[in-house]
Amino acid sequence: MCYVIGSEDEFEAAAQRCLAEGLAAGQKLFRFLPAAATDRHAAGNGLPITFADPARDFLNDGPLVPEVMLSMFAEQTSIARREGYTGIRLVADMDWMLAHPPTPEQVAAFELVLDKAVAELGVTVVCAYRPGSFGLGVTEAAAVHPQHAGSGHPPPLFRMWYVDDDAWQISGQVDLAAIVAFERALQTAAAAGPVRTVGCAGLAFISAAGIAALSRLADTPAPHPMLIQDASGIVRRCWQVLGLHELQPYVKFGDSTSRHAAGDARPAGHGDAA
Amino acid sequence: MSRTVSSPAAKQVFRHEAMFYEDLAQFLAGTVRFLREGIEAGEPALVVVDAAKIEALRAELGNDAARVQFADMANVGRNPARIIPAWKRFTDENLRPGSPVRGIGEPIWAGRSSAELIECQGHETLLNVAFDDGPAWTLLCPYDTVALPADVIAEAQRSHPVLVRHGSRSSSGAYLHEHPAPARWDQPLPPPPPGASRYTAGPGWETLAAIRQAARTHAVRAGLPADSADSFTVAVSEIASNALTHGGQTATVHLWVDGHTVLCDVTDEGQLDAPPLLGRQEPTLQQAGGRGLWLANQLCDLVQVRTGPGGTTVRLHAYL
């Protein structure tokens, strides 16, 4: 979930509720925040919370390295399970990234990679952004989370998030205002490996440029079978009148029950992406 | 002034001919002769006319009808901007070096609205732009001189370099080799009526999402079926996006209904500087943009583009 902080009190209350729910679910609780802010939350309102500043504790005060963060998640999840927890739940005040301020593109790219990792690990993560800290990065970060909360920013026009293996989900509206972020999100997804399934059940609108970007996904890094799932009739019609059904016969349309029509043999199952 | 020209096979260029006829018998005489020449030469042929004429041609050609492809102009040319892509597809699939093809297309008939008619006349001129520099093939365009007004016949003489009357070919003295506005982007449009709904899209104004919502609501209330309303909405959004991308900070959108047509004008302050075949060439995978007008042409029943120093307007028509 992406939480865009409008009011500190509101965020703190939401964080406590989220962590309390995690405790009830048997999850090990974490909070990430800048070291300078740790003391403010050290009490944890009585909840057993592990505090960390990723910049200091995992990245040696260096810049963001997504692979290091992903390894940390895998390790902490493994430790938590050995300790008898069902998994981990994290509320991250993303101001911790400001030690080496990332660009909006780096934020979105990290979040997409993180999304994939947490889904595979079954981790629950709330990433909280302050518009004053990240500017346009908040828009892109919100777009690459499956859920959005907080009063600090309007909901993003579109969302794209990892489902499992090589499958991603898109929802919302992809138009002129969202196309740059959308193309970037697709590129980031493709960089992790060929995308073979794109779920469009919640996709209310996609422009011709968005459809073209989606079509390029099937050719990245090389032409490969791709299933566009649960697309609306108008998306299918646009795909056809743009000639893409002939240019890319390896892209198929189907509903949620035809997931394997694109030729992949991936087992079913979804991570607990939050 | 005109001069007699040779039969289609003599010169290896694109030949765009207007055939004038007064009744069905003359239509069949001219078109069947044209088709039989091609059949004897082994040339693939495509005929795009109305359903009744297709039936009459099939009967007249007998077994030879199987060697000709037919398509109903009411479908292919409902929006005249879709006709050139259809011919392009036919020629791409059938033209071989030294082996021409031939076609018959009748995009203009007496029932066309005045808005359709001007776009059809632009289509006829654009055929020369689309195919003049390409390989040899012949397109015969029948014109009903009894049913069509004299000014339409006169315009056909300006858009076709070769005219056919009673089986005799002659060059057209009125033909415009370099039409100043082949797509008719300079022709004025009647303004939207005073009661049209008006919106402004752009930063600080309505979002494209709001414009889409207004367009779809308008289309559904006017009586368009849901899938047609979706198509109309996508077209409005694409054209408004183009206006905001290329035309300036804002785009003005008018929505209204005229008789059995749902209409939308998208106007911006920029002057369109684009090839006249814009929106009539099938997009490729690689091209960066330029899909919006193509999509609008495919999704709407008629699209009219007008541009000049005062700005650009694209008018979308969807028939109820």
Coordinates of C-alpha atoms in Angstrom, one line a residue:
Chain A
M1 CA 0.0 0.0 0.0
C2 CA 1.1 3.5 -0.7
Y3 CA 0.2 5.9 2.1
V4 CA 0.5 9.6 1.2
I5 CA 0.9 11.6 4.4
G6 CA -1.4 14.6 4.7
S7 CA -1.3 14.9 8.5
E8 CA 1.3 13.4 10.8
D9 CA -1.3 12.6 13.5
E10 CA -3.5 10.9 10.9
F11 CA -0.5 8.9 9.6
E12 CA 0.6 7.8 13.1
A13 CA -2.9 6.6 13.9
A14 CA -3.1 4.7 10.7
A15 CA 0.4 3.2 11.3
Q16 CA -0.6 2.0 14.7
R17 CA -3.8 0.4 13.4
C18 CA -1.9 -1.3 10.6
L19 CA 0.7 -2.7 13.0
A20 CA -1.9 -3.8 15.5
E21 CA -3.6 -5.8 12.8
G22 CA -0.3 -7.3 11.9
L23 CA 0.3 -8.3 15.5
A24 CA -3.1 -10.0 15.6
A25 CA -2.2 -11.9 12.4
G26 CA 0.9 -13.2 14.0
Q27 CA 3.3 -11.0 12.0
K28 CA 6.6 -9.6 13.2
L29 CA 6.4 -5.8 13.1
F30 CA 8.9 -3.4 11.6
R31 CA 9.0 0.3 11.2
F32 CA 11.5 2.0 8.9
L33 CA 12.2 5.7 9.4
P34 CA 15.1 8.1 9.4
A35 CA 17.4 7.6 12.3
A36 CA 16.7 11.1 13.6
A37 CA 13.0 10.3 13.9
T38 CA 13.5 6.9 15.7
D39 CA 13.3 8.3 19.2
R40 CA 9.9 9.9 18.5
H41 CA 8.4 6.5 17.9
A42 CA 10.7 4.3 20.1
A43 CA 7.9 3.5 22.5
G44 CA 5.8 2.0 19.7
N45 CA 2.7 2.5 21.8
G46 CA 3.3 -0.8 23.5
L47 CA 3.6 -2.8 20.3
P48 CA 6.7 -5.0 19.8
I49 CA 8.2 -3.2 16.9
T50 CA 11.7 -3.5 15.4
F51 CA 12.9 0.0 14.3
A52 CA 15.4 0.6 11.6
D53 CA 16.8 3.3 9.3
P54 CA 17.6 1.3 6.1
A55 CA 20.0 3.9 4.9
R56 CA 22.1 3.5 8.1
D57 CA 21.4 -0.1 9.0
F58 CA 21.3 -1.9 5.6
L59 CA 22.9 0.5 3.1
N60 CA 25.9 1.7 5.1
D61 CA 24.8 5.3 4.5
G62 CA 25.2 4.8 0.8
P63 CA 22.7 5.3 -2.0
L64 CA 19.7 3.0 -2.5
V65 CA 20.6 -0.4 -3.8
P66 CA 17.4 -2.3 -4.5
E67 CA 19.1 -5.7 -4.4
V68 CA 20.4 -5.1 -0.9
M69 CA 16.9 -4.2 0.3
L70 CA 15.4 -7.2 -1.3
S71 CA 18.0 -9.5 0.3
M72 CA 17.2 -7.9 3.6
F73 CA 13.5 -8.6 3.2
A74 CA 14.1 -12.2 2.3
E75 CA 16.5 -12.6 5.3
Q76 CA 14.1 -10.9 7.8
T77 CA 11.2 -12.9 6.6
S78 CA 13.2 -16.1 7.0
I79 CA 14.2 -15.1 10.5
A80 CA 10.7 -14.1 11.5
R81 CA 9.3 -17.5 10.3
R82 CA 12.0 -19.3 12.3
E83 CA 10.9 -17.3 15.3
G84 CA 7.4 -18.5 14.9
Y85 CA 5.8 -15.5 13.2
T86 CA 3.6 -15.9 10.1
G87 CA 5.6 -13.3 8.3
I88 CA 6.6 -9.6 8.6
R89 CA 4.6 -6.4 8.4
L90 CA 6.4 -3.1 7.8
V91 CA 5.3 0.5 8.0
A92 CA 8.0 2.5 6.2
D93 CA 8.3 6.2 6.4
M94 CA 10.0 6.7 3.1
D95 CA 11.8 9.8 4.3
W96 CA 14.6 7.3 5.1
M97 CA 15.5 7.5 1.4
L98 CA 16.2 11.2 1.6
A99 CA 19.8 10.6 2.8
H100 CA 20.5 10.1 -0.9
P101 CA 17.4 11.7 -2.5
P102 CA 16.2 9.5 -5.4
T103 CA 14.6 10.8 -8.6
P104 CA 10.9 10.1 -9.2
E105 CA 12.0 7.4 -11.7
Q106 CA 14.2 5.7 -9.1
V107 CA 11.4 5.8 -6.6
A108 CA 9.0 4.1 -9.0
A109 CA 11.6 1.6 -10.2
F110 CA 12.5 0.6 -6.6
E111 CA 8.8 0.3 -5.6
L112 CA 8.0 -2.0 -8.6
V113 CA 11.0 -4.2 -7.8
L114 CA 10.0 -4.1 -4.1
D115 CA 6.4 -4.9 -5.0
K116 CA 7.5 -8.1 -6.8
A117 CA 9.7 -9.1 -3.9
V118 CA 7.1 -8.6 -1.1
A119 CA 4.5 -10.4 -3.1
E120 CA 6.8 -13.4 -3.5
L121 CA 7.7 -13.3 0.2
G122 CA 4.1 -12.7 1.4
V123 CA 5.2 -9.6 3.2
T124 CA 2.9 -6.7 4.1
V125 CA 4.4 -3.3 3.5
V126 CA 3.0 0.2 3.8
C127 CA 5.2 2.8 2.1
A128 CA 4.4 6.3 3.4
Y129 CA 5.4 9.3 1.4
R130 CA 5.3 13.0 2.2
P131 CA 4.5 15.1 -0.9
G132 CA 6.9 17.8 0.5
S133 CA 9.7 15.3 0.5
F134 CA 9.3 13.6 -2.8
G135 CA 7.3 16.0 -5.0
L136 CA 6.4 14.2 -8.3
G137 CA 7.9 11.0 -6.9
V138 CA 4.7 10.6 -4.8
T139 CA 2.6 10.4 -7.9
E140 CA 4.8 7.8 -9.4
A141 CA 5.2 5.9 -6.2
A142 CA 1.4 5.8 -5.7
A143 CA 0.9 4.5 -9.2
V144 CA 3.0 1.4 -8.6
H145 CA 1.1 0.3 -5.5
P146 CA -2.0 -1.7 -5.7
Q147 CA -3.6 0.3 -2.9
H148 CA -3.6 4.0 -1.9
A149 CA -4.5 5.7 1.4
G150 CA -3.8 8.9 3.2
S151 CA -5.1 12.4 2.6
G152 CA -1.8 13.9 1.4
H153 CA -2.4 13.4 -2.4
P154 CA -5.2 12.5 -4.7
P155 CA -5.3 8.9 -5.9
P156 CA -3.0 8.2 -8.9
L157 CA -4.6 8.0 -12.3
F158 CA -3.4 4.5 -12.8
R159 CA -1.8 1.8 -10.7
M160 CA 0.4 -1.0 -11.8
W161 CA 1.5 -3.7 -9.4
Y162 CA 3.1 -7.2 -9.4
V163 CA 0.8 -10.2 -9.1
D164 CA 3.2 -13.1 -9.2
D165 CA 6.0 -14.6 -11.3
D166 CA 5.7 -12.7 -14.7
A167 CA 2.2 -11.3 -14.2
W168 CA 1.3 -7.7 -13.5
Q169 CA -1.9 -5.9 -12.9
I170 CA -3.0 -2.5 -14.2
S171 CA -6.0 -0.4 -13.1
G172 CA -7.3 3.1 -13.4
Q173 CA -6.9 5.5 -16.3
V174 CA -3.9 5.8 -18.6
D175 CA -4.1 9.0 -20.6
L176 CA -1.9 11.9 -21.5
A177 CA -1.4 12.9 -17.9
A178 CA -0.2 9.4 -16.9
I179 CA 1.6 8.1 -20.0
V180 CA 5.1 9.0 -19.0
A181 CA 4.8 7.3 -15.6
F182 CA 3.0 4.4 -17.2
E183 CA 5.7 3.8 -19.8
R184 CA 8.3 4.0 -17.1
A185 CA 6.5 1.5 -14.9
L186 CA 6.2 -0.9 -17.9
Q187 CA 9.9 -0.6 -18.6
T188 CA 10.7 -1.3 -15.0
A189 CA 8.5 -4.4 -15.0
A190 CA 10.1 -5.6 -18.2
A191 CA 13.6 -5.1 -16.8
A192 CA 12.8 -7.8 -14.3
G193 CA 12.1 -10.3 -17.1
P194 CA 9.6 -10.9 -19.9
V195 CA 6.1 -9.9 -18.8
R196 CA 3.7 -12.7 -19.9
T197 CA 0.4 -11.7 -18.3
V198 CA -1.1 -8.2 -17.9
G199 CA -4.3 -8.1 -15.9
C200 CA -6.6 -5.2 -16.9
A201 CA -9.7 -5.9 -14.9
G202 CA -9.6 -2.5 -13.3
L203 CA -8.4 -0.6 -16.3
A204 CA -11.1 2.0 -17.0
F205 CA -9.3 3.8 -19.8
I206 CA -6.1 3.5 -21.8
S207 CA -5.1 5.8 -24.6
A208 CA -3.6 4.8 -28.0
A209 CA -0.2 5.7 -26.6
G210 CA -0.8 3.5 -23.6
I211 CA -1.9 0.6 -25.8
A212 CA 1.3 1.1 -27.9
A213 CA 3.3 1.0 -24.7
L214 CA 1.6 -2.2 -23.7
S215 CA 2.3 -3.7 -27.1
R216 CA 6.0 -2.9 -26.7
L217 CA 6.0 -4.9 -23.5
A218 CA 5.4 -8.0 -25.6
D219 CA 8.5 -7.2 -27.6
T220 CA 10.8 -6.6 -24.5
P221 CA 13.4 -7.9 -24.5
A222 CA 12.3 -9.9 -27.5
P223 CA 8.9 -10.9 -28.9
H224 CA 7.2 -13.4 -26.6
P225 CA 3.7 -14.7 -25.8
M226 CA 1.7 -12.2 -23.7
L227 CA -1.8 -12.6 -22.3
I228 CA -3.8 -9.4 -21.8
Q229 CA -6.4 -10.5 -19.3
D230 CA -9.9 -9.1 -18.5
A231 CA -9.5 -6.2 -20.9
S232 CA -12.7 -4.3 -21.8
G233 CA -14.3 -4.5 -25.2
I234 CA -13.1 -1.1 -26.2
V235 CA -9.5 -2.0 -25.3
R236 CA -9.8 -5.1 -27.5
R237 CA -11.3 -3.0 -30.3
C238 CA -8.6 -0.4 -30.1
W239 CA -6.0 -3.1 -30.2
Q240 CA -7.6 -4.5 -33.3
V241 CA -8.1 -1.3 -35.2
L242 CA -4.5 -0.3 -34.4
G243 CA -3.5 -3.5 -36.3
L244 CA -1.8 -5.0 -33.3
H245 CA -3.6 -8.3 -33.6
E246 CA -1.8 -8.8 -36.9
L247 CA 1.5 -7.2 -36.0
Q248 CA 1.8 -9.1 -32.7
P249 CA -0.1 -12.4 -33.1
Y250 CA 1.7 -13.7 -30.0
V251 CA -0.3 -11.3 -27.9
K252 CA -3.7 -12.9 -26.9
F253 CA -6.7 -11.6 -25.0
G254 CA -8.5 -13.7 -22.4
D255 CA -10.3 -13.6 -19.2
S256 CA -9.1 -14.6 -15.7
T257 CA -9.8 -18.3 -16.4
S258 CA -7.6 -18.4 -19.5
R259 CA -4.4 -17.3 -17.8
H260 CA -2.3 -20.0 -19.4
A261 CA -3.5 -19.3 -22.9
A262 CA -0.3 -17.3 -23.7
G263 CA 1.7 -20.5 -23.4
D264 CA 3.3 -20.2 -20.0
A265 CA 3.2 -22.9 -17.4
R266 CA 3.3 -20.9 -14.3
P267 CA 1.6 -22.4 -11.2
A268 CA -1.3 -20.4 -9.9
G269 CA -1.1 -18.5 -6.6
H270 CA -0.8 -14.9 -5.5
G271 CA 1.5 -13.2 -3.0
D272 CA 0.1 -11.0 -0.2
A273 CA 1.0 -7.7 -1.8
A274 CA -0.4 -4.9 0.2
Chain B
M1 CA -9.8 20.4 -72.8
S2 CA -9.1 16.7 -72.9
R3 CA -7.2 14.2 -75.0
T4 CA -7.7 10.5 -75.5
V5 CA -5.5 8.3 -73.4
S6 CA -4.6 4.6 -73.7
S7 CA -6.0 1.7 -71.9
P8 CA -4.8 1.0 -68.3
A9 CA -2.3 -1.7 -69.2
A10 CA -0.3 0.6 -71.5
K11 CA 1.4 2.8 -68.9
Q12 CA 2.9 1.4 -65.7
V13 CA 1.8 4.0 -63.2
F14 CA -1.1 4.5 -60.8
R15 CA -4.1 5.4 -62.9
H16 CA -7.0 7.0 -61.1
E17 CA -10.0 7.2 -63.4
A18 CA -13.5 8.6 -63.0
M19 CA -16.2 6.7 -64.9
F20 CA -19.4 8.6 -65.5
Y21 CA -22.6 6.7 -66.0
E22 CA -26.3 7.5 -66.2
D23 CA -27.9 4.2 -65.2
L24 CA -27.2 0.7 -64.0
A25 CA -26.8 -0.6 -67.6
Q26 CA -24.0 2.0 -68.2
F27 CA -22.5 1.2 -64.9
L28 CA -22.4 -2.5 -65.6
A29 CA -21.1 -2.0 -69.2
G30 CA -18.2 0.1 -68.0
T31 CA -17.3 -1.8 -64.9
V32 CA -17.7 -5.3 -66.4
R33 CA -15.5 -4.4 -69.4
F34 CA -12.9 -3.0 -67.0
L35 CA -13.0 -6.2 -64.8
R36 CA -12.9 -8.6 -67.7
E37 CA -9.8 -6.9 -69.1
G38 CA -8.2 -7.5 -65.7
I39 CA -9.4 -11.1 -65.5
E40 CA -8.0 -11.8 -68.9
A41 CA -4.6 -10.3 -67.9
G42 CA -4.6 -12.3 -64.7
E43 CA -4.8 -9.2 -62.5
P44 CA -6.3 -9.4 -59.0
A45 CA -9.3 -7.1 -58.6
L46 CA -11.3 -5.6 -55.8
V47 CA -14.7 -3.9 -56.2
V48 CA -16.0 -1.7 -53.4
V49 CA -19.5 -0.5 -54.3
D50 CA -22.9 -0.8 -52.7
A51 CA -24.5 -4.2 -52.0
A52 CA -27.0 -3.9 -54.9
K53 CA -24.3 -3.2 -57.4
I54 CA -22.2 -6.0 -56.1
E55 CA -25.2 -8.3 -56.7
A56 CA -25.6 -7.0 -60.2
L57 CA -21.9 -7.3 -61.0
R58 CA -21.8 -10.9 -59.7
A59 CA -24.7 -11.8 -61.9
E60 CA -23.2 -10.1 -64.9
L61 CA -19.7 -11.7 -64.4
G62 CA -21.1 -15.2 -63.9
N63 CA -18.3 -17.6 -63.0
D64 CA -15.7 -14.9 -63.4
A65 CA -17.1 -13.3 -60.3
A66 CA -15.1 -15.8 -58.3
R67 CA -11.9 -14.1 -59.6
V68 CA -12.9 -10.7 -58.1
Q69 CA -13.0 -9.6 -54.5
F70 CA -16.1 -7.6 -53.4
A71 CA -16.6 -5.4 -50.4
D72 CA -19.6 -3.2 -49.5
M73 CA -18.7 0.5 -49.6
A74 CA -21.4 1.1 -46.9
N75 CA -19.0 -0.8 -44.5
V76 CA -15.6 0.0 -45.9
G77 CA -16.3 3.6 -46.7
R78 CA -18.8 4.5 -44.0
N79 CA -16.0 6.8 -42.9
P80 CA -14.3 7.8 -46.1
A81 CA -10.9 8.0 -44.3
R82 CA -11.0 4.2 -44.0
I83 CA -11.0 3.7 -47.8
I84 CA -7.4 4.5 -48.6
P85 CA -6.1 2.0 -45.9
A86 CA -8.4 -0.6 -47.5
W87 CA -6.8 0.0 -51.0
K88 CA -3.4 0.1 -49.4
R89 CA -4.0 -3.3 -47.9
F90 CA -5.3 -4.7 -51.1
T91 CA -2.4 -3.5 -53.2
D92 CA 0.2 -4.6 -50.6
E93 CA -1.2 -8.0 -50.6
N94 CA -1.7 -8.4 -54.4
L95 CA 0.7 -6.1 -56.3
R96 CA 3.8 -7.8 -57.6
P97 CA 6.5 -6.3 -59.8
G98 CA 5.2 -6.2 -63.4
S99 CA 1.9 -7.6 -62.3
P100 CA -0.6 -4.8 -61.7
V101 CA -4.0 -4.9 -60.0
R102 CA -7.2 -3.1 -60.5
G103 CA -10.0 -1.8 -58.4
I104 CA -13.4 -0.2 -58.6
G105 CA -14.5 2.1 -55.8
E106 CA -17.6 4.3 -55.6
P107 CA -17.3 6.3 -52.4
I108 CA -19.7 9.1 -53.6
W109 CA -23.4 8.4 -54.0
A110 CA -26.5 10.6 -53.8
G111 CA -27.3 9.7 -50.3
R112 CA -24.1 11.1 -48.8
S113 CA -24.6 14.0 -46.4
S114 CA -22.9 17.3 -47.2
A115 CA -20.3 16.6 -44.5
E116 CA -19.6 13.2 -45.9
L117 CA -19.4 14.5 -49.4
I118 CA -16.7 17.0 -48.8
E119 CA -14.6 14.3 -47.0
C120 CA -15.2 11.9 -49.9
Q121 CA -14.0 14.6 -52.3
G122 CA -10.9 15.0 -50.1
H123 CA -10.5 11.2 -50.2
E124 CA -10.6 11.2 -54.0
T125 CA -7.8 13.7 -54.1
L126 CA -5.8 12.0 -51.4
L127 CA -5.8 8.8 -53.4
N128 CA -3.4 10.5 -55.8
V129 CA -1.2 11.6 -52.9
A130 CA -1.2 8.0 -51.5
F131 CA -0.5 6.1 -54.7
D132 CA 1.0 8.4 -57.3
D133 CA 4.5 7.5 -56.5
G134 CA 3.9 3.8 -56.0
P135 CA 3.6 0.9 -58.3
A136 CA 1.2 0.6 -61.2
W137 CA -2.4 -0.2 -60.6
T138 CA -5.7 1.2 -61.8
L139 CA -8.6 2.4 -59.8
L140 CA -11.9 3.2 -61.5
C141 CA -14.3 5.4 -59.6
P142 CA -17.9 5.4 -61.0
Y143 CA -20.0 8.6 -60.7
D144 CA -23.7 8.6 -61.3
T145 CA -24.2 11.7 -63.4
V146 CA -28.0 11.6 -63.0
A147 CA -28.2 11.3 -59.3
L148 CA -25.3 13.5 -58.3
P149 CA -25.2 17.3 -58.6
A150 CA -23.2 19.0 -61.3
D151 CA -20.7 20.5 -58.9
V152 CA -19.8 17.0 -57.6
I153 CA -19.2 15.8 -61.2
A154 CA -17.1 18.9 -61.8
E155 CA -15.1 18.1 -58.7
A156 CA -14.5 14.5 -59.9
Q157 CA -12.9 16.0 -63.0
R158 CA -10.5 17.9 -60.8
S159 CA -9.5 14.9 -58.7
H160 CA -9.2 12.3 -61.4
P161 CA -6.6 12.6 -64.1
V162 CA -8.4 10.3 -66.4
L163 CA -12.2 10.3 -67.3
V164 CA -14.2 7.5 -68.8
R165 CA -17.4 8.1 -70.7
H166 CA -19.2 5.4 -72.7
G167 CA -16.0 3.3 -72.7
S168 CA -13.9 6.1 -74.0
R169 CA -10.9 7.3 -71.9
S170 CA -9.7 10.9 -72.0
S171 CA -7.4 12.9 -69.8
S172 CA -9.1 15.5 -67.6
G173 CA -8.3 19.0 -68.5
A174 CA -9.6 20.1 -65.1
Y175 CA -7.4 17.8 -63.1
L176 CA -5.4 19.5 -60.3
H177 CA -1.9 18.0 -60.3
E178 CA -1.0 19.8 -57.1
H179 CA -4.1 20.3 -55.1
P180 CA -3.5 23.2 -52.6
A181 CA -5.5 21.4 -49.9
P182 CA -5.8 17.7 -50.8
A183 CA -7.4 16.7 -47.5
R184 CA -9.7 19.8 -47.5
W185 CA -8.4 21.0 -44.2
D186 CA -9.0 24.5 -45.4
Q187 CA -12.8 24.1 -45.8
P188 CA -14.9 26.0 -43.2
L189 CA -17.1 24.0 -40.9
P190 CA -20.4 25.3 -39.6
P191 CA -20.0 26.3 -36.0
P192 CA -21.4 24.3 -33.2
P193 CA -25.0 25.3 -32.3
P194 CA -25.5 27.8 -29.5
G195 CA -26.9 25.1 -27.3
A196 CA -23.8 22.8 -27.5
S197 CA -22.2 21.8 -24.2
R198 CA -18.8 23.5 -23.9
Y199 CA -15.8 22.3 -21.9
T200 CA -12.2 23.4 -21.6
A201 CA -9.5 20.8 -21.2
G202 CA -6.0 21.7 -19.9
P203 CA -4.0 22.5 -16.8
G204 CA -6.3 24.4 -14.3
W205 CA -9.3 23.4 -16.4
E206 CA -11.1 20.1 -16.9
T207 CA -9.0 16.9 -16.9
L208 CA -9.1 14.6 -19.8
A209 CA -10.9 12.1 -17.5
A210 CA -13.6 14.7 -16.9
I211 CA -13.9 15.4 -20.7
R212 CA -14.2 11.6 -21.3
Q213 CA -16.9 11.4 -18.6
A214 CA -18.8 14.3 -20.3
A215 CA -18.4 12.8 -23.7
R216 CA -19.7 9.4 -22.7
T217 CA -22.6 10.8 -20.7
H218 CA -23.5 12.9 -23.7
A219 CA -23.3 10.0 -26.1
V220 CA -25.3 7.6 -24.0
R221 CA -28.0 10.3 -23.3
A222 CA -28.2 10.9 -27.1
G223 CA -29.0 7.2 -27.6
L224 CA -25.7 5.7 -28.7
P225 CA -25.3 2.0 -27.7
A226 CA -22.7 1.4 -24.9
D227 CA -20.0 0.1 -27.2
S228 CA -20.5 3.0 -29.7
A229 CA -20.4 5.5 -26.8
D230 CA -17.1 3.9 -25.6
S231 CA -15.7 4.3 -29.1
F232 CA -16.8 7.9 -29.3
T233 CA -15.3 8.6 -25.9
V234 CA -12.0 7.2 -26.8
A235 CA -11.9 9.2 -30.0
V236 CA -12.8 12.4 -28.1
S237 CA -10.0 11.7 -25.6
E238 CA -7.4 11.0 -28.3
I239 CA -8.2 14.2 -30.2
A240 CA -8.3 16.3 -27.1
S241 CA -4.9 14.8 -26.1
N242 CA -3.5 15.7 -29.5
A243 CA -4.8 19.3 -29.1
L244 CA -3.1 19.6 -25.7
T245 CA 0.1 18.0 -27.0
H246 CA 0.4 19.9 -30.2
G247 CA -2.1 22.8 -30.1
G248 CA -1.4 24.7 -26.9
Q249 CA -2.3 24.9 -23.2
T250 CA -6.0 24.3 -23.6
A251 CA -8.5 22.6 -25.9
T252 CA -12.1 23.6 -26.2
V253 CA -14.6 20.8 -26.5
H254 CA -18.2 21.2 -27.8
L255 CA -20.7 18.3 -27.7
W256 CA -24.1 18.3 -29.4
V257 CA -26.6 16.3 -31.3
D258 CA -27.8 17.1 -34.8
G259 CA -30.6 14.9 -36.0
H260 CA -29.2 11.3 -35.9
T261 CA -25.6 12.3 -35.3
V262 CA -23.7 12.8 -32.1
L263 CA -21.0 15.4 -32.6
C264 CA -17.9 16.7 -30.9
D265 CA -15.6 19.5 -31.8
V266 CA -12.2 19.7 -30.3
T267 CA -10.5 23.1 -31.0
D268 CA -7.1 24.4 -30.2
E269 CA -5.1 27.4 -31.1
G270 CA -2.3 25.7 -33.0
Q271 CA -2.1 25.2 -36.8
L272 CA -1.7 21.7 -37.9
D273 CA 1.5 21.0 -39.8
A274 CA 1.2 17.4 -41.0
P275 CA 1.2 15.3 -44.1
P276 CA -2.3 15.2 -45.7
L277 CA -2.5 11.5 -45.2
L278 CA -2.5 11.9 -41.5
G279 CA -4.9 9.5 -39.9
R280 CA -5.1 7.3 -43.1
Q281 CA -1.9 5.3 -42.7
E282 CA -2.0 2.3 -40.5
P283 CA 0.3 2.7 -37.6
T284 CA 3.5 0.7 -37.3
L285 CA 4.8 -0.9 -34.1
Q286 CA 7.8 1.4 -34.1
Q287 CA 6.3 4.8 -34.6
A288 CA 6.3 7.0 -31.6
G289 CA 2.9 8.7 -32.0
G290 CA 0.4 9.6 -34.6
R291 CA -2.2 7.0 -33.6
G292 CA -4.8 9.3 -32.3
L293 CA -6.4 10.4 -35.6
W294 CA -6.1 6.9 -37.0
L295 CA -8.0 5.6 -34.0
A296 CA -10.6 8.3 -34.3
N297 CA -11.2 7.5 -38.0
Q298 CA -11.6 3.8 -37.1
L299 CA -14.0 4.5 -34.2
C300 CA -16.1 7.3 -35.6
D301 CA -18.4 7.4 -38.6
L302 CA -16.9 10.6 -39.9
V303 CA -13.9 12.8 -38.8
Q304 CA -13.4 16.3 -40.2
V305 CA -10.1 18.1 -39.7
R306 CA -9.8 21.8 -40.3
T307 CA -6.8 24.0 -39.7
G308 CA -5.5 27.4 -40.4
P309 CA -3.7 30.3 -38.7
G310 CA -6.6 30.7 -36.3
G311 CA -6.3 27.2 -34.9
T312 CA -7.3 23.6 -35.5
T313 CA -10.7 21.9 -35.1
V314 CA -11.4 18.2 -35.4
R315 CA -15.1 17.3 -35.6
L316 CA -16.1 13.8 -34.7
H317 CA -19.4 12.3 -35.9
A318 CA -21.1 9.2 -34.5
Y319 CA -24.4 8.1 -36.1
L320 CA -27.3 7.0 -33.9

